[in-house]
């Protein structure tokens, strides 16, 4: 827990505890017997009650406070988990894509939010001028996978993320377009 009263865990410490929680739950779920069922039921009930408590906080919050709470990474994930996030999935997903954009540009490509069709998010991946290689735009690429993971983490109600891959047109000198060969 926190070291001193009122102290907060840094995000990496929260992530470490969540990873350990996942390990503990996986270990618990793999153990047979009635004790395991009781323990997993207790965790599920506790999660449900804490979700209700968070929902009640949001019910009391004005719009500005709700937005600030949702902007906190941990609280935002909890709101998504309990299906009480104040922002629509499309807005959360678009923001996740924007946060990834600088990293994709460093790799020589670009990524843009293209919207939602039904429950499918669409992103436009653009390969750079030769600097992107296999890292951008390909269906199984590292960038595509990172975008998919980021979007579905903040908007799990979406069912898929489909990339719309585009390659900039090759440079064609104007003279080749206006010059006609001799008949």
PDB file of C-alpha atoms in Angstrom:
ATOM      1  CA  UNK A   1       0.000   0.000   0.000  1.00  0.00           C
ATOM      2  CA  UNK A   2       0.992   3.656   0.092  1.00  0.00           C
ATOM      3  CA  UNK A   3       3.961   4.434   2.290  1.00  0.00           C
ATOM      4  CA  UNK A   4       2.444   7.356   4.179  1.00  0.00           C
ATOM      5  CA  UNK A   5      -1.080   8.515   4.867  1.00  0.00           C
ATOM      6  CA  UNK A   6      -2.334  10.487   1.882  1.00  0.00           C
ATOM      7  CA  UNK A   7       0.518   9.320  -0.375  1.00  0.00           C
ATOM      8  CA  UNK A   8      -0.490   8.079  -3.802  1.00  0.00           C
ATOM      9  CA  UNK A   9       1.018   5.312  -5.855  1.00  0.00           C
ATOM     10  CA  UNK A  10       2.875   6.347  -8.971  1.00  0.00           C
ATOM     11  CA  UNK A  11       1.481   4.919 -12.206  1.00  0.00           C
ATOM     12  CA  UNK A  12       4.305   2.338 -12.550  1.00  0.00           C
ATOM     13  CA  UNK A  13       3.552   1.117  -9.016  1.00  0.00           C
ATOM     14  CA  UNK A  14      -0.146   0.791  -9.873  1.00  0.00           C
ATOM     15  CA  UNK A  15       0.754  -1.127 -13.043  1.00  0.00           C
ATOM     16  CA  UNK A  16       3.007  -3.467 -11.038  1.00  0.00           C
ATOM     17  CA  UNK A  17       0.224  -4.160  -8.553  1.00  0.00           C
ATOM     18  CA  UNK A  18      -2.287  -4.786 -11.338  1.00  0.00           C
ATOM     19  CA  UNK A  19       0.119  -7.236 -12.971  1.00  0.00           C
ATOM     20  CA  UNK A  20       0.585  -9.026  -9.641  1.00  0.00           C
ATOM     21  CA  UNK A  21      -3.195  -9.072  -9.148  1.00  0.00           C
ATOM     22  CA  UNK A  22      -3.631 -10.698 -12.560  1.00  0.00           C
ATOM     23  CA  UNK A  23      -1.048 -13.344 -11.612  1.00  0.00           C
ATOM     24  CA  UNK A  24      -2.728 -14.000  -8.266  1.00  0.00           C
ATOM     25  CA  UNK A  25      -6.167 -14.319  -9.879  1.00  0.00           C
ATOM     26  CA  UNK A  26      -4.839 -16.665 -12.568  1.00  0.00           C
ATOM     27  CA  UNK A  27      -3.209 -18.798  -9.879  1.00  0.00           C
ATOM     28  CA  UNK A  28      -6.384 -18.800  -7.819  1.00  0.00           C
ATOM     29  CA  UNK A  29      -8.613 -19.690 -10.769  1.00  0.00           C
ATOM     30  CA  UNK A  30      -6.418 -22.657 -11.677  1.00  0.00           C
ATOM     31  CA  UNK A  31      -6.754 -24.202  -8.194  1.00  0.00           C
ATOM     32  CA  UNK A  32      -9.685 -26.625  -7.860  1.00  0.00           C
ATOM     33  CA  UNK A  33     -12.163 -26.720  -5.027  1.00  0.00           C
ATOM     34  CA  UNK A  34     -14.830 -24.820  -3.129  1.00  0.00           C
ATOM     35  CA  UNK A  35     -12.324 -22.420  -1.538  1.00  0.00           C
ATOM     36  CA  UNK A  36     -11.330 -21.225  -4.999  1.00  0.00           C
ATOM     37  CA  UNK A  37     -14.960 -20.641  -5.968  1.00  0.00           C
ATOM     38  CA  UNK A  38     -15.578 -18.699  -2.757  1.00  0.00           C
ATOM     39  CA  UNK A  39     -12.462 -16.580  -3.238  1.00  0.00           C
ATOM     40  CA  UNK A  40     -13.236 -15.715  -6.856  1.00  0.00           C
ATOM     41  CA  UNK A  41     -16.835 -14.901  -5.902  1.00  0.00           C
ATOM     42  CA  UNK A  42     -15.534 -12.603  -3.139  1.00  0.00           C
ATOM     43  CA  UNK A  43     -13.266 -10.800  -5.625  1.00  0.00           C
ATOM     44  CA  UNK A  44     -16.142 -10.435  -8.106  1.00  0.00           C
ATOM     45  CA  UNK A  45     -18.501  -9.060  -5.435  1.00  0.00           C
ATOM     46  CA  UNK A  46     -15.868  -6.647  -4.140  1.00  0.00           C
ATOM     47  CA  UNK A  47     -15.222  -5.427  -7.681  1.00  0.00           C
ATOM     48  CA  UNK A  48     -18.952  -4.922  -8.229  1.00  0.00           C
ATOM     49  CA  UNK A  49     -19.351  -2.950  -4.985  1.00  0.00           C
ATOM     50  CA  UNK A  50     -16.322  -0.756  -5.742  1.00  0.00           C
ATOM     51  CA  UNK A  51     -17.727  -0.137  -9.224  1.00  0.00           C
ATOM     52  CA  UNK A  52     -21.007   0.965  -7.679  1.00  0.00           C
ATOM     53  CA  UNK A  53     -19.107   3.307  -5.352  1.00  0.00           C
ATOM     54  CA  UNK A  54     -17.270   4.847  -8.300  1.00  0.00           C
ATOM     55  CA  UNK A  55     -20.568   5.260 -10.172  1.00  0.00           C
ATOM     56  CA  UNK A  56     -22.011   7.099  -7.188  1.00  0.00           C
ATOM     57  CA  UNK A  57     -19.011   9.444  -7.140  1.00  0.00           C
ATOM     58  CA  UNK A  58     -19.635  10.202 -10.808  1.00  0.00           C
ATOM     59  CA  UNK A  59     -23.326  10.794 -10.086  1.00  0.00           C
ATOM     60  CA  UNK A  60     -22.291  13.548  -7.643  1.00  0.00           C
ATOM     61  CA  UNK A  61     -19.622  15.080  -9.898  1.00  0.00           C
ATOM     62  CA  UNK A  62     -20.234  17.963 -12.240  1.00  0.00           C
ATOM     63  CA  UNK A  63     -19.172  17.577 -15.873  1.00  0.00           C
ATOM     64  CA  UNK A  64     -15.763  19.209 -15.379  1.00  0.00           C
ATOM     65  CA  UNK A  65     -14.886  16.964 -12.439  1.00  0.00           C
ATOM     66  CA  UNK A  66     -16.107  13.861 -14.271  1.00  0.00           C
ATOM     67  CA  UNK A  67     -13.821  14.759 -17.190  1.00  0.00           C
ATOM     68  CA  UNK A  68     -10.833  15.269 -14.863  1.00  0.00           C
ATOM     69  CA  UNK A  69     -11.517  11.938 -13.172  1.00  0.00           C
ATOM     70  CA  UNK A  70     -11.829  10.199 -16.550  1.00  0.00           C
ATOM     71  CA  UNK A  71      -8.512  11.718 -17.659  1.00  0.00           C
ATOM     72  CA  UNK A  72      -6.716   9.892 -14.846  1.00  0.00           C
ATOM     73  CA  UNK A  73      -5.432   6.680 -16.437  1.00  0.00           C
ATOM     74  CA  UNK A  74      -6.373   4.369 -13.553  1.00  0.00           C
ATOM     75  CA  UNK A  75      -9.778   5.929 -12.922  1.00  0.00           C
ATOM     76  CA  UNK A  76     -10.497   5.977 -16.653  1.00  0.00           C
ATOM     77  CA  UNK A  77      -9.778   2.245 -16.902  1.00  0.00           C
ATOM     78  CA  UNK A  78     -11.986   1.564 -13.890  1.00  0.00           C
ATOM     79  CA  UNK A  79     -14.792   3.582 -15.460  1.00  0.00           C
ATOM     80  CA  UNK A  80     -14.438   1.563 -18.667  1.00  0.00           C
ATOM     81  CA  UNK A  81     -14.395  -1.691 -16.669  1.00  0.00           C
ATOM     82  CA  UNK A  82     -17.656  -0.763 -14.963  1.00  0.00           C
ATOM     83  CA  UNK A  83     -19.224   0.717 -18.117  1.00  0.00           C
ATOM     84  CA  UNK A  84     -19.645   4.155 -16.528  1.00  0.00           C
ATOM     85  CA  UNK A  85     -17.113   6.226 -18.485  1.00  0.00           C
ATOM     86  CA  UNK A  86     -18.622   9.651 -19.231  1.00  0.00           C
ATOM     87  CA  UNK A  87     -17.110   9.858 -22.733  1.00  0.00           C
ATOM     88  CA  UNK A  88     -18.364   7.847 -25.687  1.00  0.00           C
ATOM     89  CA  UNK A  89     -16.126   5.014 -26.911  1.00  0.00           C
ATOM     90  CA  UNK A  90     -15.410   6.813 -30.185  1.00  0.00           C
ATOM     91  CA  UNK A  91     -13.960   9.870 -28.426  1.00  0.00           C
ATOM     92  CA  UNK A  92     -11.815   7.739 -26.098  1.00  0.00           C
ATOM     93  CA  UNK A  93     -10.515   5.705 -29.036  1.00  0.00           C
ATOM     94  CA  UNK A  94      -9.732   8.815 -31.111  1.00  0.00           C
ATOM     95  CA  UNK A  95      -7.759  10.264 -28.201  1.00  0.00           C
ATOM     96  CA  UNK A  96      -5.783   7.011 -27.841  1.00  0.00           C
ATOM     97  CA  UNK A  97      -4.842   7.183 -31.526  1.00  0.00           C
ATOM     98  CA  UNK A  98      -3.730  10.811 -31.134  1.00  0.00           C
ATOM     99  CA  UNK A  99      -1.495   9.815 -28.201  1.00  0.00           C
ATOM    100  CA  UNK A 100       0.205   7.193 -30.390  1.00  0.00           C
ATOM    101  CA  UNK A 101       0.709   9.534 -33.320  1.00  0.00           C
ATOM    102  CA  UNK A 102       4.118  10.972 -32.277  1.00  0.00           C
ATOM    103  CA  UNK A 103       5.604   7.478 -31.827  1.00  0.00           C
ATOM    104  CA  UNK A 104       4.289   6.352 -35.224  1.00  0.00           C
ATOM    105  CA  UNK A 105       5.709   9.481 -36.852  1.00  0.00           C
ATOM    106  CA  UNK A 106       9.111   8.707 -35.301  1.00  0.00           C
ATOM    107  CA  UNK A 107       8.978   5.437 -37.246  1.00  0.00           C
ATOM    108  CA  UNK A 108       8.369   7.298 -40.487  1.00  0.00           C
ATOM    109  CA  UNK A 109       4.602   6.806 -40.796  1.00  0.00           C
ATOM    110  CA  UNK A 110       1.449   8.372 -39.525  1.00  0.00           C
ATOM    111  CA  UNK A 111      -1.795   7.263 -37.936  1.00  0.00           C
ATOM    112  CA  UNK A 112      -5.099   9.118 -37.968  1.00  0.00           C
ATOM    113  CA  UNK A 113      -8.487   8.387 -36.506  1.00  0.00           C
ATOM    114  CA  UNK A 114     -10.956   7.555 -39.299  1.00  0.00           C
ATOM    115  CA  UNK A 115     -14.078   6.905 -37.210  1.00  0.00           C
ATOM    116  CA  UNK A 116     -16.314   4.028 -36.210  1.00  0.00           C
ATOM    117  CA  UNK A 117     -18.580   1.925 -38.408  1.00  0.00           C
ATOM    118  CA  UNK A 118     -20.909  -0.102 -36.233  1.00  0.00           C
ATOM    119  CA  UNK A 119     -18.642  -1.449 -33.500  1.00  0.00           C
ATOM    120  CA  UNK A 120     -15.472  -1.382 -35.635  1.00  0.00           C
ATOM    121  CA  UNK A 121     -12.897   1.367 -35.205  1.00  0.00           C
ATOM    122  CA  UNK A 122     -11.113   2.541 -38.325  1.00  0.00           C
ATOM    123  CA  UNK A 123      -7.683   4.124 -38.391  1.00  0.00           C
ATOM    124  CA  UNK A 124      -5.714   5.401 -41.352  1.00  0.00           C
ATOM    125  CA  UNK A 125      -2.113   4.226 -41.384  1.00  0.00           C
ATOM    126  CA  UNK A 126       0.214   5.959 -43.805  1.00  0.00           C
ATOM    127  CA  UNK A 127       3.604   4.655 -44.768  1.00  0.00           C
ATOM    128  CA  UNK A 128       6.313   7.270 -44.908  1.00  0.00           C
ATOM    129  CA  UNK A 129       8.687   7.890 -47.768  1.00  0.00           C
ATOM    130  CA  UNK A 130      10.617   4.671 -47.399  1.00  0.00           C
ATOM    131  CA  UNK A 131      11.463   5.208 -43.730  1.00  0.00           C
ATOM    132  CA  UNK A 132       8.666   3.091 -42.373  1.00  0.00           C
ATOM    133  CA  UNK A 133       9.624  -0.294 -43.741  1.00  0.00           C
ATOM    134  CA  UNK A 134       7.525  -3.132 -42.384  1.00  0.00           C
ATOM    135  CA  UNK A 135       6.787  -1.211 -39.176  1.00  0.00           C
ATOM    136  CA  UNK A 136       3.813   0.737 -40.556  1.00  0.00           C
ATOM    137  CA  UNK A 137       0.701  -0.090 -42.367  1.00  0.00           C
ATOM    138  CA  UNK A 138       0.983  -3.844 -42.679  1.00  0.00           C
ATOM    139  CA  UNK A 139      -1.849  -5.887 -41.255  1.00  0.00           C
ATOM    140  CA  UNK A 140       0.329  -7.720 -38.720  1.00  0.00           C
ATOM    141  CA  UNK A 141       2.802  -4.935 -38.089  1.00  0.00           C
ATOM    142  CA  UNK A 142       4.004  -3.714 -34.737  1.00  0.00           C
ATOM    143  CA  UNK A 143       2.345  -0.329 -35.255  1.00  0.00           C
ATOM    144  CA  UNK A 144      -1.003  -1.845 -36.235  1.00  0.00           C
ATOM    145  CA  UNK A 145      -0.901  -4.106 -33.190  1.00  0.00           C
ATOM    146  CA  UNK A 146      -0.022  -1.194 -30.892  1.00  0.00           C
ATOM    147  CA  UNK A 147      -2.881   0.909 -32.283  1.00  0.00           C
ATOM    148  CA  UNK A 148      -5.322  -1.995 -31.933  1.00  0.00           C
ATOM    149  CA  UNK A 149      -4.254  -2.636 -28.322  1.00  0.00           C
ATOM    150  CA  UNK A 150      -4.458   1.054 -27.375  1.00  0.00           C
ATOM    151  CA  UNK A 151      -7.910   1.538 -28.898  1.00  0.00           C
ATOM    152  CA  UNK A 152      -9.436  -1.616 -27.426  1.00  0.00           C
ATOM    153  CA  UNK A 153      -7.925  -0.869 -23.993  1.00  0.00           C
ATOM    154  CA  UNK A 154      -9.809   2.422 -23.749  1.00  0.00           C
ATOM    155  CA  UNK A 155     -12.908   1.330 -25.677  1.00  0.00           C
ATOM    156  CA  UNK A 156     -13.467  -2.411 -25.169  1.00  0.00           C
ATOM    157  CA  UNK A 157     -17.050  -2.020 -26.319  1.00  0.00           C
ATOM    158  CA  UNK A 158     -15.653  -1.766 -29.843  1.00  0.00           C
ATOM    159  CA  UNK A 159     -15.195  -5.202 -31.384  1.00  0.00           C
ATOM    160  CA  UNK A 160     -12.273  -4.587 -33.735  1.00  0.00           C
ATOM    161  CA  UNK A 161      -9.832  -2.062 -35.140  1.00  0.00           C
ATOM    162  CA  UNK A 162      -9.326  -2.094 -38.893  1.00  0.00           C
ATOM    163  CA  UNK A 163      -6.453  -0.204 -40.477  1.00  0.00           C
ATOM    164  CA  UNK A 164      -6.987   1.671 -43.710  1.00  0.00           C
ATOM    165  CA  UNK A 165      -3.479   1.527 -45.175  1.00  0.00           C
ATOM    166  CA  UNK A 166      -2.388   4.226 -47.553  1.00  0.00           C
ATOM    167  CA  UNK A 167       0.914   4.797 -49.286  1.00  0.00           C
ATOM    168  CA  UNK A 168       1.643   8.301 -50.549  1.00  0.00           C
ATOM    169  CA  UNK A 169       1.748   8.465 -54.337  1.00  0.00           C
ATOM    170  CA  UNK A 170       5.171   8.146 -55.922  1.00  0.00           C
ATOM    171  CA  UNK A 171       6.741  11.332 -57.208  1.00  0.00           C
ATOM    172  CA  UNK A 172       6.109  11.742 -60.904  1.00  0.00           C
ATOM    173  CA  UNK A 173       7.904  14.641 -62.576  1.00  0.00           C
ATOM    174  CA  UNK A 174       5.515  17.063 -64.238  1.00  0.00           C
ATOM    175  CA  UNK A 175       7.486  16.865 -67.474  1.00  0.00           C
ATOM    176  CA  UNK A 176       6.614  13.192 -67.870  1.00  0.00           C
ATOM    177  CA  UNK A 177       2.935  14.044 -67.679  1.00  0.00           C
ATOM    178  CA  UNK A 178       3.046  16.882 -70.192  1.00  0.00           C
ATOM    179  CA  UNK A 179       5.589  15.396 -72.602  1.00  0.00           C
ATOM    180  CA  UNK A 180       4.180  13.163 -75.294  1.00  0.00           C
ATOM    181  CA  UNK A 181       6.391  10.824 -77.160  1.00  0.00           C
ATOM    182  CA  UNK A 182       6.839  11.302 -80.886  1.00  0.00           C
ATOM    183  CA  UNK A 183       4.249   9.439 -82.968  1.00  0.00           C
TER     184      UNK A 183
END
